[in-house]
C-alpha atoms as one frame of an Amber mdcrd trajectory, in Angstrom:
protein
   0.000   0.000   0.000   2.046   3.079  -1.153   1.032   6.403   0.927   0.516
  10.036   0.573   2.237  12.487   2.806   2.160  16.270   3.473   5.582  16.060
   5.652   8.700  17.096   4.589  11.140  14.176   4.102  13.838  17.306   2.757
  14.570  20.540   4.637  13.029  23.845   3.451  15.502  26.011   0.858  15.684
  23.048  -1.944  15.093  24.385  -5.639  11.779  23.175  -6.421  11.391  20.548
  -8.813   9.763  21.368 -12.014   8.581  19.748 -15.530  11.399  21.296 -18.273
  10.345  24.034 -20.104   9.198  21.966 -22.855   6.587  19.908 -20.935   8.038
  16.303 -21.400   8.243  15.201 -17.530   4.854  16.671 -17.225   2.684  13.619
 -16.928   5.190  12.249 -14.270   4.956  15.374 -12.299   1.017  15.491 -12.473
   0.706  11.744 -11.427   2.942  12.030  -8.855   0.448  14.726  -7.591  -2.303
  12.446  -7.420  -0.525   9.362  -5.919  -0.092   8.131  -9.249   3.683   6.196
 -10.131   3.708   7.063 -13.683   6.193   6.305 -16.648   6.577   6.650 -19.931
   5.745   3.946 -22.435   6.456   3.701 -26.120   2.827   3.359 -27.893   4.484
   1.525 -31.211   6.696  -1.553 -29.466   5.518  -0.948 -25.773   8.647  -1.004
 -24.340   8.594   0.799 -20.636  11.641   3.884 -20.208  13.112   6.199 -18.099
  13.759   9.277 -17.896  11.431  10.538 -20.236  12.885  10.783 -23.529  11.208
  11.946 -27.244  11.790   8.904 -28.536  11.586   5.088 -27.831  14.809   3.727
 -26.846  13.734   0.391 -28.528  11.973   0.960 -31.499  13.392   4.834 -32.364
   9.400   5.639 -32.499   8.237   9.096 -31.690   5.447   7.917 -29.878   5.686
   8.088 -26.998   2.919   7.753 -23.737   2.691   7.603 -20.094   1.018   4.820
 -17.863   0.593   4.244 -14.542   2.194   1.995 -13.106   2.118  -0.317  -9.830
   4.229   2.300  -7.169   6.147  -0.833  -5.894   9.988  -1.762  -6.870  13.411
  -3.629  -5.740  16.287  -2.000  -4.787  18.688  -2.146  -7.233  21.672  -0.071
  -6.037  22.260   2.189  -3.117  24.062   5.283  -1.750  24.721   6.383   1.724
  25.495  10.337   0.852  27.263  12.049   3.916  28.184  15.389   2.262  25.407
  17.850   1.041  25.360  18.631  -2.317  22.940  21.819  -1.857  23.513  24.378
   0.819  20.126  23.459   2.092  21.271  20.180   3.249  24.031  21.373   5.518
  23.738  19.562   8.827  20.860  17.251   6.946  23.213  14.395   6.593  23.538
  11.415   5.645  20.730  10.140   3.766  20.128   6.940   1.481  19.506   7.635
  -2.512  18.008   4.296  -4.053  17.995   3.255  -7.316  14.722   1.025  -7.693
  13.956  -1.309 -10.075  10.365  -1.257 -11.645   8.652  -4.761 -12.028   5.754
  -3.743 -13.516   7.155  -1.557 -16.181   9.695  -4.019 -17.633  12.540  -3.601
 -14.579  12.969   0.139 -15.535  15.149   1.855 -12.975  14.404   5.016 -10.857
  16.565   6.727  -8.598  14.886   8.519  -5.254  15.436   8.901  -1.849  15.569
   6.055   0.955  12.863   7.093   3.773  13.998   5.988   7.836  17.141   5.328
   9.276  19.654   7.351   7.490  21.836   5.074   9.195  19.709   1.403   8.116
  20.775  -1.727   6.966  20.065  -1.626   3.041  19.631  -5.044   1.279  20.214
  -4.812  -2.299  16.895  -6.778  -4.003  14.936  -5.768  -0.970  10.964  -4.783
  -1.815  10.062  -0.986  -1.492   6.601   0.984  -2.112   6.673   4.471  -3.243
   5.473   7.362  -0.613   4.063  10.379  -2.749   5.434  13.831  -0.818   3.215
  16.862  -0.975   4.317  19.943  -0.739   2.204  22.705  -0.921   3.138  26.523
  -1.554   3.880  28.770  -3.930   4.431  26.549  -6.964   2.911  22.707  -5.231
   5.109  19.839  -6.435   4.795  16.381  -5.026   7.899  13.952  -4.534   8.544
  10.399  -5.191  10.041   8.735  -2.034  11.025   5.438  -1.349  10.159   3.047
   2.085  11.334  -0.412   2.500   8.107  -2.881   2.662
């Protein structure tokens, strides 16, 4: 059962996330705003990517969708980060950046952060669910966290 949040996982002072300019990570960004794990599928071969791209990495097709997809994934590979790398997250350290592994879209890989323990055991293959962040103010984004099961 993945959950939704209004807490803050991250400490205030973090640029805020954003779709580019050109609208591409949209659909992820509007899912993830309704609890929704979504990632982009090619409509010509159906093979699952990420990140977005224009164009099927498969098939070379130009079109492209989005699906939803179950918010539940293995972890892959791991990081224990002890530095900050934004001024924000001075004194905020360590925490645990995941790189999960997507069963239900075809064992495509996204990285996010590790929620708990900054200082927990991490099991490479070990099940997570996704935890959707909300955070609301000026410009409302929502963030894809990760929790072991």
């Amino acid at each position: 059962m993945t959950e939704s949040v209004t807490t803050s996982y991250l400490p205030a002072g973090l640029p805020v996330p954003q779709p580019e300019s050109d609208g591409l990570s949209a659909p992820y960004w509007e899912g993830a705003k309704s609890d929704k794990l979504v990632v982009q599928r090619c409509r010509a071969c159906g093979a699952w990517q990420w990140g977005p791209e224009w164009i099927c990495h498969k098939c070379l097709s130009f079109d492209m969708g989005w699906e939803a997809c179950e918010p539940v994934g293995r972890i892959y590979s791991w990081e224990r980060s002890h530095h900050p790398v934004h001024a924000a997250l001075k004194g905020h350290g360590a925490y645990i950046s995941v790189l999960v592994e997507l069963p239900h879209a075809d064992n495509v890989r996204m990285v996010g952060n590790l929620l708990g323990d900054p200082m927990q055991v991490v099991t490479i293959g070990a099940e997570v669910e996704a935890v959707f962040e909300h955070h609301d103010g000026d410009i409302p984004y929502t963030l894809v966290q990760w929790r072991v099961k």
